[in-house]
Amino acid sequence: MSDHLYLAPRSKAALVWRSVAGLSALTLAVSSCSSGDDGEEAGSSEASDAPSTIVLINPNSNEDSTQSMVDLAEEEAGDQANVVGVSNEAAPPLLTTPQDMEDAASGVVDLGIEAAEDDDVAAIIVSAFSDPGLEELRDEVDIPVFGIGEEAFHAAARDGREFGIVTITPDEDLVESFQEKADSLGYADQYHGVQVTPGDPDEIVESPDELDEALADAVRESVSSDGSEAVIMGGGPLSGPALRIEGQFEEPLVVAVVAAVDAALEEVGSAA
């Protein structure tokens, strides 16, 4: 992971999302360096050497959350890829139940299909921990699609580590879905369950200090009571808080967005 914030240059290829018929469409605006044949040739050469683009889809409609995750993804990607984010405007600002995830899936698929139509887009990240629409989108596009939940499980379980999850969403069915994911990915023996922060998730996310304190307490419980050797921060919006509190722990906190970006970069690099 990068030691400093690096914002991938966008002066030559600015990625812009615009609303069309209720959906968000991706357009690529390429500005030439100068006029004339020499400028066009130089612009063409620079475009061919430009980094690939990773599209990060936030399955909820919270623009602040989208930007926060994009900032984190850009820092992790450095100059290896450009990252552009888009929010699912048809979804609520926070997804807290399996029904929320199911309702958000169609919007994720629509946005992903549109993104994949651009030749400069090399990979897509579905940036909600339950990975809504992930498998459906994979069936619809020819570029790799990564879910932050799935990649967080892979990262946490690496080298046989036992791991748990911390989340702010108390829905029992949603919590049960984490066990199902561990089972489906082959990590049932390593998975040690979930610690949920107390209180209303919609309220706690509005207070960064309260959120950080609650998450830190939940991480301690996951380590001391559940025996976790690594702890997944269960939610895309929890990535920022995870970075703020990780210094309090010897055990690694798995940041789901970072795990997905790393997987995407590995795939994009191997395909180059």
PDB file of C-alpha atoms in Angstrom:
ATOM      1  CA  MET A   1       0.000   0.000   0.000  1.00  0.00           C
ATOM      2  CA  SER A   2       1.235   3.499  -0.793  1.00  0.00           C
ATOM      3  CA  ASP A   3       2.872   5.583   1.927  1.00  0.00           C
ATOM      4  CA  HIS A   4       1.362   8.766   0.564  1.00  0.00           C
ATOM      5  CA  LEU A   5      -1.650   9.957  -1.326  1.00  0.00           C
ATOM      6  CA  TYR A   6      -1.165   9.796  -5.072  1.00  0.00           C
ATOM      7  CA  LEU A   7      -3.933  11.068  -7.284  1.00  0.00           C
ATOM      8  CA  ALA A   8      -3.653   9.547 -10.739  1.00  0.00           C
ATOM      9  CA  PRO A   9      -3.332  12.268 -13.406  1.00  0.00           C
ATOM     10  CA  ARG A  10      -6.523  13.061 -15.259  1.00  0.00           C
ATOM     11  CA  SER A  11      -5.541  16.008 -17.496  1.00  0.00           C
ATOM     12  CA  LYS A  12      -5.376  13.857 -20.636  1.00  0.00           C
ATOM     13  CA  ALA A  13      -8.311  11.585 -19.976  1.00  0.00           C
ATOM     14  CA  ALA A  14     -10.990  12.986 -17.719  1.00  0.00           C
ATOM     15  CA  LEU A  15     -13.671  10.472 -16.860  1.00  0.00           C
ATOM     16  CA  VAL A  16     -17.099  11.998 -16.450  1.00  0.00           C
ATOM     17  CA  TRP A  17     -20.396  10.444 -15.417  1.00  0.00           C
ATOM     18  CA  ARG A  18     -23.609  11.930 -16.735  1.00  0.00           C
ATOM     19  CA  SER A  19     -27.236  11.009 -16.152  1.00  0.00           C
ATOM     20  CA  VAL A  20     -29.085   9.399 -19.066  1.00  0.00           C
ATOM     21  CA  ALA A  21     -32.618   8.013 -18.672  1.00  0.00           C
ATOM     22  CA  GLY A  22     -32.201   7.573 -14.950  1.00  0.00           C
ATOM     23  CA  LEU A  23     -28.867   5.745 -15.221  1.00  0.00           C
ATOM     24  CA  SER A  24     -25.277   7.004 -15.085  1.00  0.00           C
ATOM     25  CA  ALA A  25     -23.289   6.687 -18.295  1.00  0.00           C
ATOM     26  CA  LEU A  26     -19.548   6.840 -18.618  1.00  0.00           C
ATOM     27  CA  THR A  27     -18.011   9.115 -21.207  1.00  0.00           C
ATOM     28  CA  LEU A  28     -14.349   9.607 -21.915  1.00  0.00           C
ATOM     29  CA  ALA A  29     -13.258  13.149 -22.706  1.00  0.00           C
ATOM     30  CA  VAL A  30      -9.771  13.249 -24.172  1.00  0.00           C
ATOM     31  CA  SER A  31      -8.088  16.627 -24.504  1.00  0.00           C
ATOM     32  CA  SER A  32      -5.248  17.046 -26.993  1.00  0.00           C
ATOM     33  CA  CYS A  33      -1.984  18.626 -25.901  1.00  0.00           C
ATOM     34  CA  SER A  34      -1.781  20.997 -28.868  1.00  0.00           C
ATOM     35  CA  SER A  35      -3.262  21.581 -32.311  1.00  0.00           C
ATOM     36  CA  GLY A  36      -1.860  20.259 -35.593  1.00  0.00           C
ATOM     37  CA  ASP A  37      -0.703  16.854 -36.763  1.00  0.00           C
ATOM     38  CA  ASP A  38       2.232  16.715 -34.338  1.00  0.00           C
ATOM     39  CA  GLY A  39      -0.094  17.392 -31.412  1.00  0.00           C
ATOM     40  CA  GLU A  40      -2.555  14.755 -32.564  1.00  0.00           C
ATOM     41  CA  GLU A  41       0.242  12.204 -32.934  1.00  0.00           C
ATOM     42  CA  ALA A  42       1.591  13.027 -29.481  1.00  0.00           C
ATOM     43  CA  GLY A  43      -1.890  12.837 -27.994  1.00  0.00           C
ATOM     44  CA  SER A  44      -2.449   9.442 -29.603  1.00  0.00           C
ATOM     45  CA  SER A  45       0.852   8.144 -28.256  1.00  0.00           C
ATOM     46  CA  GLU A  46       0.099   9.390 -24.745  1.00  0.00           C
ATOM     47  CA  ALA A  47      -3.382   7.844 -24.832  1.00  0.00           C
ATOM     48  CA  SER A  48      -1.930   4.470 -25.793  1.00  0.00           C
ATOM     49  CA  ASP A  49       0.505   4.666 -22.862  1.00  0.00           C
ATOM     50  CA  ALA A  50      -2.108   5.871 -20.370  1.00  0.00           C
ATOM     51  CA  PRO A  51      -2.916   3.674 -17.361  1.00  0.00           C
ATOM     52  CA  SER A  52      -5.974   1.462 -17.515  1.00  0.00           C
ATOM     53  CA  THR A  53      -9.144   2.540 -15.762  1.00  0.00           C
ATOM     54  CA  ILE A  54     -10.822   0.740 -12.877  1.00  0.00           C
ATOM     55  CA  VAL A  55     -14.468   1.660 -12.317  1.00  0.00           C
ATOM     56  CA  LEU A  56     -15.609   1.515  -8.690  1.00  0.00           C
ATOM     57  CA  ILE A  57     -19.379   1.099  -8.353  1.00  0.00           C
ATOM     58  CA  ASN A  58     -20.878   2.109  -5.022  1.00  0.00           C
ATOM     59  CA  PRO A  59     -24.116   0.088  -4.800  1.00  0.00           C
ATOM     60  CA  ASN A  60     -25.647   2.756  -2.562  1.00  0.00           C
ATOM     61  CA  SER A  61     -26.427   6.385  -3.381  1.00  0.00           C
ATOM     62  CA  ASN A  62     -24.157   8.117  -0.861  1.00  0.00           C
ATOM     63  CA  GLU A  63     -21.869  10.349  -2.930  1.00  0.00           C
ATOM     64  CA  ASP A  64     -19.605  11.145   0.028  1.00  0.00           C
ATOM     65  CA  SER A  65     -19.071   7.438   0.605  1.00  0.00           C
ATOM     66  CA  THR A  66     -18.319   6.935  -3.080  1.00  0.00           C
ATOM     67  CA  GLN A  67     -15.714   9.690  -3.068  1.00  0.00           C
ATOM     68  CA  SER A  68     -14.110   8.357   0.105  1.00  0.00           C
ATOM     69  CA  MET A  69     -13.752   4.897  -1.424  1.00  0.00           C
ATOM     70  CA  VAL A  70     -12.424   6.326  -4.687  1.00  0.00           C
ATOM     71  CA  ASP A  71      -9.815   8.365  -2.788  1.00  0.00           C
ATOM     72  CA  LEU A  72      -8.679   5.219  -0.999  1.00  0.00           C
ATOM     73  CA  ALA A  73      -8.636   3.209  -4.235  1.00  0.00           C
ATOM     74  CA  GLU A  74      -6.609   5.921  -5.986  1.00  0.00           C
ATOM     75  CA  GLU A  75      -4.066   5.946  -3.185  1.00  0.00           C
ATOM     76  CA  GLU A  76      -3.687   2.177  -3.424  1.00  0.00           C
ATOM     77  CA  ALA A  77      -3.515   2.157  -7.229  1.00  0.00           C
ATOM     78  CA  GLY A  78      -0.974   4.964  -7.466  1.00  0.00           C
ATOM     79  CA  ASP A  79       0.099   5.383 -11.071  1.00  0.00           C
ATOM     80  CA  GLN A  80      -0.841   1.824 -12.033  1.00  0.00           C
ATOM     81  CA  ALA A  81      -4.447   2.694 -12.900  1.00  0.00           C
ATOM     82  CA  ASN A  82      -6.966   5.509 -12.959  1.00  0.00           C
ATOM     83  CA  VAL A  83      -9.994   5.037 -10.720  1.00  0.00           C
ATOM     84  CA  VAL A  84     -13.425   6.493 -11.396  1.00  0.00           C
ATOM     85  CA  GLY A  85     -16.389   6.079  -9.070  1.00  0.00           C
ATOM     86  CA  VAL A  86     -20.118   6.010  -9.642  1.00  0.00           C
ATOM     87  CA  SER A  87     -23.022   5.815  -7.196  1.00  0.00           C
ATOM     88  CA  ASN A  88     -26.170   3.763  -7.632  1.00  0.00           C
ATOM     89  CA  GLU A  89     -28.650   6.628  -7.490  1.00  0.00           C
ATOM     90  CA  ALA A  90     -31.672   4.320  -7.331  1.00  0.00           C
ATOM     91  CA  ALA A  91     -30.539   2.793  -4.015  1.00  0.00           C
ATOM     92  CA  PRO A  92     -30.736   4.137  -0.450  1.00  0.00           C
ATOM     93  CA  PRO A  93     -27.676   5.910   1.028  1.00  0.00           C
ATOM     94  CA  LEU A  94     -26.842   2.918   3.261  1.00  0.00           C
ATOM     95  CA  LEU A  95     -27.524  -0.760   2.551  1.00  0.00           C
ATOM     96  CA  THR A  96     -28.311  -2.568   5.800  1.00  0.00           C
ATOM     97  CA  THR A  97     -30.470  -5.596   4.921  1.00  0.00           C
ATOM     98  CA  PRO A  98     -30.430  -8.453   2.386  1.00  0.00           C
ATOM     99  CA  GLN A  99     -33.455  -6.830   0.724  1.00  0.00           C
ATOM    100  CA  ASP A 100     -31.457  -3.617   0.296  1.00  0.00           C
ATOM    101  CA  MET A 101     -28.710  -5.639  -1.385  1.00  0.00           C
ATOM    102  CA  GLU A 102     -31.155  -7.421  -3.649  1.00  0.00           C
ATOM    103  CA  ASP A 103     -32.817  -4.155  -4.644  1.00  0.00           C
ATOM    104  CA  ALA A 104     -29.439  -2.553  -5.399  1.00  0.00           C
ATOM    105  CA  ALA A 105     -28.198  -5.397  -7.591  1.00  0.00           C
ATOM    106  CA  SER A 106     -29.988  -4.405 -10.795  1.00  0.00           C
ATOM    107  CA  GLY A 107     -28.560  -0.886 -10.650  1.00  0.00           C
ATOM    108  CA  VAL A 108     -25.071  -2.279 -10.117  1.00  0.00           C
ATOM    109  CA  VAL A 109     -25.442  -4.511 -13.168  1.00  0.00           C
ATOM    110  CA  ASP A 110     -26.729  -1.670 -15.352  1.00  0.00           C
ATOM    111  CA  LEU A 111     -23.870   0.617 -14.323  1.00  0.00           C
ATOM    112  CA  GLY A 112     -21.319  -2.132 -14.835  1.00  0.00           C
ATOM    113  CA  ILE A 113     -22.563  -2.987 -18.316  1.00  0.00           C
ATOM    114  CA  GLU A 114     -22.297   0.663 -19.335  1.00  0.00           C
ATOM    115  CA  ALA A 115     -18.810   0.972 -17.869  1.00  0.00           C
ATOM    116  CA  ALA A 116     -17.599  -2.147 -19.673  1.00  0.00           C
ATOM    117  CA  GLU A 117     -18.566  -0.651 -23.033  1.00  0.00           C
ATOM    118  CA  ASP A 118     -15.586   1.709 -22.752  1.00  0.00           C
ATOM    119  CA  ASP A 119     -12.405   0.093 -24.088  1.00  0.00           C
ATOM    120  CA  ASP A 120     -10.264   1.933 -21.530  1.00  0.00           C
ATOM    121  CA  VAL A 121     -12.055   0.269 -18.613  1.00  0.00           C
ATOM    122  CA  ALA A 122     -10.014  -2.782 -17.617  1.00  0.00           C
ATOM    123  CA  ALA A 123     -11.822  -3.866 -14.444  1.00  0.00           C
ATOM    124  CA  ILE A 124     -14.840  -3.127 -12.267  1.00  0.00           C
ATOM    125  CA  ILE A 125     -15.118  -3.168  -8.475  1.00  0.00           C
ATOM    126  CA  VAL A 126     -18.470  -3.662  -6.737  1.00  0.00           C
ATOM    127  CA  SER A 127     -17.889  -1.693  -3.557  1.00  0.00           C
ATOM    128  CA  ALA A 128     -20.376  -2.987  -0.993  1.00  0.00           C
ATOM    129  CA  PHE A 129     -19.428  -5.745   1.413  1.00  0.00           C
ATOM    130  CA  SER A 130     -22.237  -8.119   0.435  1.00  0.00           C
ATOM    131  CA  ASP A 131     -21.211  -7.797  -3.238  1.00  0.00           C
ATOM    132  CA  PRO A 132     -24.716  -7.098  -4.628  1.00  0.00           C
ATOM    133  CA  GLY A 133     -24.978  -7.903  -8.332  1.00  0.00           C
ATOM    134  CA  LEU A 134     -21.447  -9.323  -8.485  1.00  0.00           C
ATOM    135  CA  GLU A 135     -22.199 -12.683 -10.085  1.00  0.00           C
ATOM    136  CA  GLU A 136     -24.864 -11.238 -12.380  1.00  0.00           C
ATOM    137  CA  LEU A 137     -22.461  -8.563 -13.622  1.00  0.00           C
ATOM    138  CA  ARG A 138     -19.725 -11.123 -14.212  1.00  0.00           C
ATOM    139  CA  ASP A 139     -22.141 -12.983 -16.469  1.00  0.00           C
ATOM    140  CA  GLU A 140     -22.830  -9.836 -18.494  1.00  0.00           C
ATOM    141  CA  VAL A 141     -19.375  -8.381 -19.187  1.00  0.00           C
ATOM    142  CA  ASP A 142     -16.082  -9.599 -20.616  1.00  0.00           C
ATOM    143  CA  ILE A 143     -13.780  -7.758 -18.207  1.00  0.00           C
ATOM    144  CA  PRO A 144     -12.911  -8.872 -14.655  1.00  0.00           C
ATOM    145  CA  VAL A 145     -15.290  -7.836 -11.874  1.00  0.00           C
ATOM    146  CA  PHE A 146     -14.252  -7.858  -8.221  1.00  0.00           C
ATOM    147  CA  GLY A 147     -16.378  -7.666  -5.086  1.00  0.00           C
ATOM    148  CA  ILE A 148     -14.884  -6.016  -2.027  1.00  0.00           C
ATOM    149  CA  GLY A 149     -16.484  -8.608   0.248  1.00  0.00           C
ATOM    150  CA  GLU A 150     -15.133 -11.586  -1.655  1.00  0.00           C
ATOM    151  CA  GLU A 151     -11.647 -10.101  -1.923  1.00  0.00           C
ATOM    152  CA  ALA A 152     -11.618  -9.175   1.767  1.00  0.00           C
ATOM    153  CA  PHE A 153     -12.306 -12.817   2.658  1.00  0.00           C
ATOM    154  CA  HIS A 154      -9.447 -13.952   0.423  1.00  0.00           C
ATOM    155  CA  ALA A 155      -7.067 -11.420   1.972  1.00  0.00           C
ATOM    156  CA  ALA A 156      -8.049 -12.198   5.564  1.00  0.00           C
ATOM    157  CA  ALA A 157      -7.761 -15.969   5.094  1.00  0.00           C
ATOM    158  CA  ARG A 158      -4.337 -15.810   3.433  1.00  0.00           C
ATOM    159  CA  ASP A 159      -1.745 -18.213   4.864  1.00  0.00           C
ATOM    160  CA  GLY A 160      -4.436 -20.028   6.829  1.00  0.00           C
ATOM    161  CA  ARG A 161      -5.217 -17.140   9.181  1.00  0.00           C
ATOM    162  CA  GLU A 162      -8.295 -17.311  11.363  1.00  0.00           C
ATOM    163  CA  PHE A 163     -10.392 -14.199  10.955  1.00  0.00           C
ATOM    164  CA  GLY A 164     -13.551 -12.389  11.949  1.00  0.00           C
ATOM    165  CA  ILE A 165     -15.655  -9.490  10.738  1.00  0.00           C
ATOM    166  CA  VAL A 166     -16.614  -6.190  12.329  1.00  0.00           C
ATOM    167  CA  THR A 167     -19.647  -4.393  10.952  1.00  0.00           C
ATOM    168  CA  ILE A 168     -22.164  -1.709  11.876  1.00  0.00           C
ATOM    169  CA  THR A 169     -25.196  -3.485  10.377  1.00  0.00           C
ATOM    170  CA  PRO A 170     -27.053  -5.694  12.880  1.00  0.00           C
ATOM    171  CA  ASP A 171     -29.510  -7.378  10.495  1.00  0.00           C
ATOM    172  CA  GLU A 172     -29.499 -11.093  11.389  1.00  0.00           C
ATOM    173  CA  ASP A 173     -29.997 -12.286   7.831  1.00  0.00           C
ATOM    174  CA  LEU A 174     -27.162 -10.087   6.628  1.00  0.00           C
ATOM    175  CA  VAL A 175     -24.873 -11.406   9.358  1.00  0.00           C
ATOM    176  CA  GLU A 176     -25.843 -14.954   8.406  1.00  0.00           C
ATOM    177  CA  SER A 177     -24.912 -14.204   4.801  1.00  0.00           C
ATOM    178  CA  PHE A 178     -21.314 -13.654   5.936  1.00  0.00           C
ATOM    179  CA  GLN A 179     -21.200 -17.236   7.215  1.00  0.00           C
ATOM    180  CA  GLU A 180     -22.623 -18.409   3.904  1.00  0.00           C
ATOM    181  CA  LYS A 181     -19.914 -16.508   2.030  1.00  0.00           C
ATOM    182  CA  ALA A 182     -17.205 -18.048   4.204  1.00  0.00           C
ATOM    183  CA  ASP A 183     -18.655 -21.491   3.481  1.00  0.00           C
ATOM    184  CA  SER A 184     -18.905 -20.890  -0.268  1.00  0.00           C
ATOM    185  CA  LEU A 185     -15.325 -19.613  -0.492  1.00  0.00           C
ATOM    186  CA  GLY A 186     -13.938 -22.548   1.492  1.00  0.00           C
ATOM    187  CA  TYR A 187     -13.058 -20.621   4.646  1.00  0.00           C
ATOM    188  CA  ALA A 188     -15.583 -22.112   7.082  1.00  0.00           C
ATOM    189  CA  ASP A 189     -12.885 -23.491   9.401  1.00  0.00           C
ATOM    190  CA  GLN A 190     -11.041 -20.160   9.537  1.00  0.00           C
ATOM    191  CA  TYR A 191     -14.042 -17.889   9.958  1.00  0.00           C
ATOM    192  CA  HIS A 192     -14.773 -16.854  13.560  1.00  0.00           C
ATOM    193  CA  GLY A 193     -17.945 -14.838  13.192  1.00  0.00           C
ATOM    194  CA  VAL A 194     -19.100 -11.240  13.415  1.00  0.00           C
ATOM    195  CA  GLN A 195     -18.916  -8.461  15.979  1.00  0.00           C
ATOM    196  CA  VAL A 196     -21.575  -5.771  15.456  1.00  0.00           C
ATOM    197  CA  THR A 197     -21.276  -2.254  16.826  1.00  0.00           C
ATOM    198  CA  PRO A 198     -24.185  -1.128  19.041  1.00  0.00           C
ATOM    199  CA  GLY A 199     -26.724   1.476  17.988  1.00  0.00           C
ATOM    200  CA  ASP A 200     -28.353   2.643  14.786  1.00  0.00           C
ATOM    201  CA  PRO A 201     -25.940   2.342  11.831  1.00  0.00           C
ATOM    202  CA  ASP A 202     -27.464   5.374  10.115  1.00  0.00           C
ATOM    203  CA  GLU A 203     -26.679   7.493  13.170  1.00  0.00           C
ATOM    204  CA  ILE A 204     -23.236   6.151  14.005  1.00  0.00           C
ATOM    205  CA  VAL A 205     -21.842   6.873  10.538  1.00  0.00           C
ATOM    206  CA  GLU A 206     -22.669  10.557  11.075  1.00  0.00           C
ATOM    207  CA  SER A 207     -20.186  10.788  13.971  1.00  0.00           C
ATOM    208  CA  PRO A 208     -16.624   9.793  12.969  1.00  0.00           C
ATOM    209  CA  ASP A 209     -15.317   9.816  16.539  1.00  0.00           C
ATOM    210  CA  GLU A 210     -18.161   7.637  17.798  1.00  0.00           C
ATOM    211  CA  LEU A 211     -17.787   5.333  14.803  1.00  0.00           C
ATOM    212  CA  ASP A 212     -14.050   4.905  15.334  1.00  0.00           C
ATOM    213  CA  GLU A 213     -14.502   4.145  19.031  1.00  0.00           C
ATOM    214  CA  ALA A 214     -17.261   1.609  18.393  1.00  0.00           C
ATOM    215  CA  LEU A 215     -15.286  -0.117  15.647  1.00  0.00           C
ATOM    216  CA  ALA A 216     -12.155  -0.294  17.790  1.00  0.00           C
ATOM    217  CA  ASP A 217     -14.134  -1.889  20.628  1.00  0.00           C
ATOM    218  CA  ALA A 218     -15.600  -4.422  18.198  1.00  0.00           C
ATOM    219  CA  VAL A 219     -12.160  -5.269  16.809  1.00  0.00           C
ATOM    220  CA  ARG A 220     -10.846  -5.884  20.329  1.00  0.00           C
ATOM    221  CA  GLU A 221     -13.780  -8.195  20.985  1.00  0.00           C
ATOM    222  CA  SER A 222     -13.162 -10.078  17.745  1.00  0.00           C
ATOM    223  CA  VAL A 223      -9.541 -10.643  18.715  1.00  0.00           C
ATOM    224  CA  SER A 224      -9.947 -11.387  22.424  1.00  0.00           C
ATOM    225  CA  SER A 225     -13.229 -13.315  22.442  1.00  0.00           C
ATOM    226  CA  ASP A 226     -13.361 -14.842  18.957  1.00  0.00           C
ATOM    227  CA  GLY A 227      -9.656 -15.516  18.507  1.00  0.00           C
ATOM    228  CA  SER A 228      -9.350 -13.634  15.234  1.00  0.00           C
ATOM    229  CA  GLU A 229      -5.851 -13.250  13.808  1.00  0.00           C
ATOM    230  CA  ALA A 230      -7.106 -10.765  11.225  1.00  0.00           C
ATOM    231  CA  VAL A 231     -10.269  -8.672  11.230  1.00  0.00           C
ATOM    232  CA  ILE A 232     -12.253  -7.635   8.167  1.00  0.00           C
ATOM    233  CA  MET A 233     -13.892  -4.237   8.281  1.00  0.00           C
ATOM    234  CA  GLY A 234     -17.270  -5.286   6.914  1.00  0.00           C
ATOM    235  CA  GLY A 235     -18.367  -2.470   4.660  1.00  0.00           C
ATOM    236  CA  GLY A 236     -16.987  -0.166   1.997  1.00  0.00           C
ATOM    237  CA  PRO A 237     -17.747   2.959   4.089  1.00  0.00           C
ATOM    238  CA  LEU A 238     -15.707   1.449   6.953  1.00  0.00           C
ATOM    239  CA  SER A 239     -12.484   1.602   4.935  1.00  0.00           C
ATOM    240  CA  GLY A 240     -11.607   5.120   6.069  1.00  0.00           C
ATOM    241  CA  PRO A 241     -12.270   4.426   9.750  1.00  0.00           C
ATOM    242  CA  ALA A 242     -10.219   1.230   9.478  1.00  0.00           C
ATOM    243  CA  LEU A 243      -7.187   3.228   8.433  1.00  0.00           C
ATOM    244  CA  ARG A 244      -7.723   5.633  11.330  1.00  0.00           C
ATOM    245  CA  ILE A 245      -7.791   2.907  13.995  1.00  0.00           C
ATOM    246  CA  GLU A 246      -5.437   0.264  12.573  1.00  0.00           C
ATOM    247  CA  GLY A 247      -2.485   1.629  14.557  1.00  0.00           C
ATOM    248  CA  GLN A 248      -4.167   0.464  17.774  1.00  0.00           C
ATOM    249  CA  PHE A 249      -3.792  -3.207  16.858  1.00  0.00           C
ATOM    250  CA  GLU A 250      -1.076  -5.746  16.147  1.00  0.00           C
ATOM    251  CA  GLU A 251      -3.562  -7.836  14.189  1.00  0.00           C
ATOM    252  CA  PRO A 252      -4.122  -6.701  10.593  1.00  0.00           C
ATOM    253  CA  LEU A 253      -7.370  -4.959   9.757  1.00  0.00           C
ATOM    254  CA  VAL A 254      -8.439  -5.992   6.281  1.00  0.00           C
ATOM    255  CA  VAL A 255      -9.737  -2.995   4.346  1.00  0.00           C
ATOM    256  CA  ALA A 256     -12.157  -4.383   1.790  1.00  0.00           C
ATOM    257  CA  VAL A 257     -11.691  -1.663  -0.834  1.00  0.00           C
ATOM    258  CA  VAL A 258      -7.903  -2.043  -0.703  1.00  0.00           C
ATOM    259  CA  ALA A 259      -8.189  -5.826  -1.054  1.00  0.00           C
ATOM    260  CA  ALA A 260     -10.328  -5.438  -4.173  1.00  0.00           C
ATOM    261  CA  VAL A 261      -8.032  -2.832  -5.723  1.00  0.00           C
ATOM    262  CA  ASP A 262      -5.011  -5.073  -5.158  1.00  0.00           C
ATOM    263  CA  ALA A 263      -6.806  -7.975  -6.848  1.00  0.00           C
ATOM    264  CA  ALA A 264      -7.832  -5.778  -9.770  1.00  0.00           C
ATOM    265  CA  LEU A 265      -4.307  -4.424 -10.232  1.00  0.00           C
ATOM    266  CA  GLU A 266      -2.898  -7.945 -10.241  1.00  0.00           C
ATOM    267  CA  GLU A 267      -5.398  -9.000 -12.901  1.00  0.00           C
ATOM    268  CA  VAL A 268      -4.890  -5.896 -15.034  1.00  0.00           C
ATOM    269  CA  GLY A 269      -1.112  -6.220 -14.768  1.00  0.00           C
ATOM    270  CA  SER A 270      -1.099  -9.881 -15.774  1.00  0.00           C
ATOM    271  CA  ALA A 271      -3.292  -9.129 -18.786  1.00  0.00           C
ATOM    272  CA  ALA A 272      -1.059  -6.300 -20.030  1.00  0.00           C
TER     273      ALA A 272
END
